Structure formats: structure tokens, C-alpha cells
Short mmCIF file of C-alpha atoms in Angstrom, two decimals:
data_model
loop_
_atom_site.label_atom_id
_atom_site.label_comp_id
_atom_site.label_asym_id
_atom_site.label_seq_id
_atom_site.Cartn_x
_atom_site.Cartn_y
_atom_site.Cartn_z
CA MET A 1 -38.50 -59.36 74.03
CA ILE A 2 -39.16 -58.14 77.39
CA ALA A 3 -40.46 -60.17 80.18
CA ILE A 4 -42.18 -58.63 83.27
CA VAL A 5 -41.67 -61.13 86.19
CA ASN A 6 -45.15 -61.76 87.74
CA TYR A 7 -44.60 -62.97 91.36
CA GLY A 8 -47.63 -60.96 92.76
CA SER A 9 -45.87 -57.69 93.54
CA GLY A 10 -45.33 -54.46 91.72
CA ASN A 11 -47.14 -52.30 89.09
CA ILE A 12 -46.75 -54.97 86.37
CA HIS A 13 -49.68 -53.71 84.21
CA ALA A 14 -48.58 -50.18 84.53
CA ILE A 15 -45.19 -51.19 83.24
CA SER A 16 -46.97 -53.63 80.48
CA ASN A 17 -49.07 -50.37 79.23
CA ILE A 18 -45.97 -48.24 78.81
CA TYR A 19 -44.48 -51.01 76.61
CA LYS A 20 -47.58 -51.18 74.78
CA ARG A 21 -47.53 -47.54 74.12
CA LEU A 22 -43.75 -47.98 72.92
CA ASN A 23 -44.90 -50.93 70.84
CA ILE A 24 -42.15 -52.64 72.31
CA GLU A 25 -43.11 -56.62 72.39
CA HIS A 26 -43.34 -57.89 75.80
CA PHE A 27 -45.15 -60.01 78.23
CA ILE A 28 -46.02 -60.59 81.81
CA SER A 29 -45.49 -64.21 83.27
CA ASP A 30 -44.38 -66.33 86.34
CA ASP A 31 -43.67 -69.31 84.11
CA THR A 32 -40.07 -70.13 84.05
CA ASN A 33 -40.57 -71.73 80.51
CA GLU A 34 -41.97 -68.70 79.08
CA LEU A 35 -39.59 -66.25 80.94
CA ARG A 36 -36.65 -68.04 79.31
CA LYS A 37 -37.62 -66.93 75.97
CA ALA A 38 -37.25 -63.20 76.91
CA SER A 39 -34.01 -61.26 76.02
CA HIS A 40 -34.64 -58.62 79.24
CA LEU A 41 -36.18 -59.13 82.35
CA ILE A 42 -37.92 -56.67 84.51
CA LEU A 43 -38.17 -57.45 88.33
CA PRO A 44 -40.93 -55.07 89.66
CA GLY A 45 -41.47 -54.86 93.40
CA VAL A 46 -43.78 -53.29 96.04
CA GLY A 47 -43.88 -54.61 99.84
CA ALA A 48 -41.72 -56.10 102.39
CA PHE A 49 -38.07 -57.59 101.41
CA ASP A 50 -38.49 -60.95 103.10
CA GLU A 51 -42.13 -61.36 102.09
CA THR A 52 -40.98 -60.85 98.47
CA MET A 53 -37.61 -63.10 98.50
CA ARG A 54 -40.01 -65.90 100.36
CA ILE A 55 -42.38 -65.78 97.11
CA LEU A 56 -39.41 -65.98 94.74
CA TYR A 57 -37.72 -68.87 96.57
CA SER A 58 -40.91 -70.89 97.18
CA THR A 59 -41.91 -70.67 93.43
CA GLY A 60 -38.27 -71.41 92.04
CA LEU A 61 -37.99 -67.98 90.49
CA LYS A 62 -34.98 -67.28 92.90
CA THR A 63 -32.98 -70.27 91.08
CA PHE A 64 -34.05 -69.57 87.62
CA LEU A 65 -33.38 -65.83 87.92
CA ASP A 66 -29.88 -66.55 89.05
CA GLU A 67 -29.38 -68.80 85.97
CA MET A 68 -30.75 -66.09 83.62
CA VAL A 69 -28.97 -63.43 85.03
CA LEU A 70 -25.44 -65.11 86.07
CA GLY A 71 -25.44 -67.82 83.68
CA GLU A 72 -27.00 -66.33 80.35
CA LYS A 73 -26.27 -63.03 81.25
CA LYS A 74 -29.68 -61.47 80.42
CA PRO A 75 -30.19 -57.98 81.29
CA ILE A 76 -32.38 -57.33 84.26
CA MET A 77 -33.79 -54.09 85.69
CA GLY A 78 -35.05 -54.28 89.23
CA ILE A 79 -37.79 -51.25 90.31
CA CYS A 80 -38.13 -50.10 93.99
CA VAL A 81 -38.09 -53.01 96.22
CA GLY A 82 -37.28 -55.04 93.13
CA MET A 83 -33.90 -53.13 93.11
CA GLN A 84 -33.53 -53.65 96.86
CA LEU A 85 -33.75 -57.50 96.01
CA LEU A 86 -30.58 -57.17 94.01
CA ALA A 87 -28.43 -56.82 97.46
CA GLU A 88 -27.12 -59.38 99.82
CA GLY A 89 -29.74 -58.61 102.27
CA SER A 90 -31.93 -56.04 104.09
CA ASP A 91 -32.21 -54.66 107.44
CA GLU A 92 -35.88 -55.17 107.00
CA GLY A 93 -35.72 -58.89 107.29
CA GLU A 94 -33.50 -62.03 107.57
CA LEU A 95 -33.66 -63.81 104.44
CA GLU A 96 -30.80 -63.41 101.84
CA GLY A 97 -31.14 -61.25 98.73
CA PHE A 98 -29.78 -62.33 95.23
CA GLY A 99 -26.83 -60.64 95.77
CA TRP A 100 -25.89 -59.71 92.38
CA ILE A 101 -24.79 -56.37 93.33
CA LYS A 102 -22.98 -56.24 96.66
CA GLY A 103 -24.41 -54.05 99.48
CA ARG A 104 -27.18 -54.00 101.89
CA VAL A 105 -30.43 -52.38 102.13
CA ARG A 106 -30.65 -49.85 105.02
CA LYS A 107 -33.29 -48.11 106.74
CA PHE A 108 -33.16 -44.35 106.54
CA ASP A 109 -32.30 -43.08 110.19
CA ALA A 110 -34.46 -39.89 110.40
CA SER A 111 -32.61 -38.68 113.42
CA LYS A 112 -29.41 -38.19 111.37
CA LEU A 113 -31.23 -36.76 108.22
CA LYS A 114 -30.37 -33.26 107.57
CA ALA A 115 -33.32 -30.69 107.59
CA LYS A 116 -35.54 -33.70 109.10
CA PRO A 117 -37.44 -34.79 106.22
CA HIS A 118 -40.34 -37.06 106.68
CA LEU A 119 -40.26 -40.90 106.03
CA PRO A 120 -41.25 -42.58 103.75
CA HIS A 121 -39.53 -40.47 100.91
CA LEU A 122 -42.50 -39.99 98.79
CA GLY A 123 -42.58 -37.73 95.59
CA TRP A 124 -40.42 -36.25 93.01
CA ASN A 125 -36.80 -36.05 93.14
CA THR A 126 -33.87 -35.94 91.12
CA VAL A 127 -31.02 -38.34 90.10
CA GLU A 128 -27.51 -36.99 89.90
CA LEU A 129 -25.64 -39.49 87.47
CA LYS A 130 -22.17 -40.67 88.50
CA TYR A 131 -21.33 -41.46 84.88
CA GLN A 132 -23.11 -41.42 81.56
CA HIS A 133 -25.10 -44.66 80.80
CA PRO A 134 -27.61 -45.30 77.77
CA ILE A 135 -30.38 -46.43 80.16
CA PHE A 136 -30.29 -42.63 81.12
CA SER A 137 -30.42 -41.33 77.47
CA ASP A 138 -32.91 -38.52 76.60
CA ILE A 139 -33.78 -37.89 80.56
CA GLU A 140 -34.70 -34.32 81.49
CA HIS A 141 -32.81 -34.70 85.01
CA ASP A 142 -34.48 -31.50 86.49
CA ARG A 143 -37.93 -33.08 86.01
CA GLY A 144 -36.57 -36.08 88.18
CA PHE A 145 -38.38 -39.19 89.15
CA TYR A 146 -41.08 -40.59 91.53
CA PHE A 147 -40.07 -42.11 94.78
CA LEU A 148 -41.89 -44.14 97.63
CA HIS A 149 -39.49 -45.93 100.17
CA SER A 150 -38.32 -45.87 103.54
CA TYR A 151 -35.03 -48.07 102.77
CA TYR A 152 -32.08 -47.42 100.51
CA TYR A 153 -29.35 -49.49 98.69
CA ASP A 154 -26.19 -49.17 100.61
CA CYS A 155 -23.67 -50.21 97.78
CA SER A 156 -20.16 -51.89 98.83
CA SER A 157 -18.56 -50.62 95.57
CA ALA A 158 -19.02 -46.84 94.51
CA ASP A 159 -18.35 -48.36 90.84
CA ASP A 160 -21.90 -49.74 90.82
CA ILE A 161 -23.74 -46.65 91.99
CA LEU A 162 -24.80 -45.05 88.56
CA GLY A 163 -26.84 -42.23 90.22
CA THR A 164 -27.56 -40.84 93.54
CA THR A 165 -30.48 -38.80 95.28
CA ASP A 166 -30.39 -36.57 97.93
CA TYR A 167 -32.91 -36.82 100.88
CA GLY A 168 -30.95 -35.49 103.90
CA ILE A 169 -28.39 -37.75 102.92
CA ALA A 170 -27.29 -39.02 99.48
CA PHE A 171 -28.10 -42.48 98.63
CA SER A 172 -27.91 -44.82 95.76
CA SER A 173 -30.87 -44.47 93.55
CA ALA A 174 -29.63 -46.20 90.41
CA VAL A 175 -27.46 -49.11 90.53
CA ASN A 176 -25.62 -51.20 87.77
CA HIS A 177 -23.04 -53.97 87.71
CA GLU A 178 -22.56 -55.47 84.24
CA ASN A 179 -26.18 -56.66 82.89
CA VAL A 180 -27.77 -55.94 86.30
CA PHE A 181 -29.93 -52.49 86.68
CA GLY A 182 -31.78 -51.30 89.79
CA MET A 183 -33.97 -48.14 90.00
CA GLN A 184 -34.91 -47.11 93.31
CA PHE A 185 -37.52 -44.67 92.00
CA HIS A 186 -40.78 -45.90 90.03
CA PRO A 187 -40.26 -45.32 86.35
CA GLU A 188 -43.83 -46.22 85.61
CA LYS A 189 -44.91 -43.33 87.54
CA SER A 190 -42.27 -40.98 86.46
CA HIS A 191 -43.91 -39.61 82.95
CA GLN A 192 -41.84 -39.07 80.19
CA ASN A 193 -38.32 -39.64 82.15
CA GLY A 194 -39.82 -43.28 83.10
CA ILE A 195 -40.87 -43.99 79.62
CA ASN A 196 -37.49 -43.32 78.34
CA ILE A 197 -35.98 -45.33 81.04
CA PHE A 198 -38.11 -48.28 79.78
CA LYS A 199 -37.38 -47.65 76.14
CA ASN A 200 -33.64 -47.49 76.71
CA PHE A 201 -33.42 -50.58 79.04
CA SER A 202 -35.17 -52.48 75.93
CA LYS A 203 -32.19 -51.46 73.55
CA ILE A 204 -29.33 -52.66 76.15
#
């Protein structure tokens, strides 16, 4: 059963609607007793890194998720800011992230981007896979995914980079380490490709 972690951030109902269409059992909750029953966890995210981490710390969800992900090895997928929370920290703030995938979140330096694209990175773009993984099964790569962000995940290890996207520079747009997954794009806004990401995640 899929649990969408509700901490007041992210397009949780859009994600829920996709799972309803797929007829996949799921629920939305911020109750750790309920979340503990899930086989898979989704960590959505919209907003600032520190603000989001502060909520997770204050509600006890940070400690709980560490237990579920590191102790019980439950699969988790972070989306957009939810992916950035997987890092050790962010240039956007001062608080520590989960640190499940080593690296730091950096802001795009517009002065160093080739072709000087605008910030934030907004709209459709493609993901180039570094290796094949079941979570990207049945994806039409030329159709791409929907992005909205000004910060990117600077992974410490190339082995944790599942896919990259070019936006003046190549950045990590999909990451994976063991049972932890992160998608910088919004699969809930990415039409059939995004639906397939959610479906594939439920099978991991």
C-alpha cells in the first residue's frame, strides 16, 4: 500500500487522483501509526527547503521516516523539493536534510548557464537515463517531464545519479540509492510518463 506523506506541502491530491485512476491502494496521512502500515512512501514537496525540514522535524516525521527508510528499508520517492530533502543540506537554507543520498542542493548560477536560460527552470524537458531501472519502464523519453525549480541536486557519487537533464548545464534530475528515489520533475504533472512513474514505483 502506498502512503503519501502529508506535511502540508506538495500536490498530494493530484498524486492521490493518479493512484485512484490506476486502482492502486493508497492513502494520505501525517499520522505515523498509519504511515507505518504502508509498504511504500511518497514524499511530495513544494516550497523552501528549510521551511519544509522544520515541519518534518517539529512533527516527528523526520525521525519516523529515518526509521522507515534506513531501518525497515521501505521504498520512498521524493518529488521536487521532496527529492531535495533527501540531500545532506541545501544552499537555500541552513538546516540538515535527510542525507539518505549524499550530496547538496545548489542554486543554478544563471551567469554560468550556457544559452542563458531563464530561472526558474519551468516547463517540459527530457531525462537522459544513466542506466536502466524499472521505475522508468514504459517511458516515452522524447515526451519528457514537467519541471519547476531553481535548485538542483549535486550528488556526491555518480553511482547515485539515475538520470540527468540539460538546462544550460547537465544536472541530476533523478536519483537512486538502494530503496531511496528522487525525481526533480513533477510526475503528477507529466501526463502518461508521470503516471507510469507512479505505477512503476508501486511495483518496486
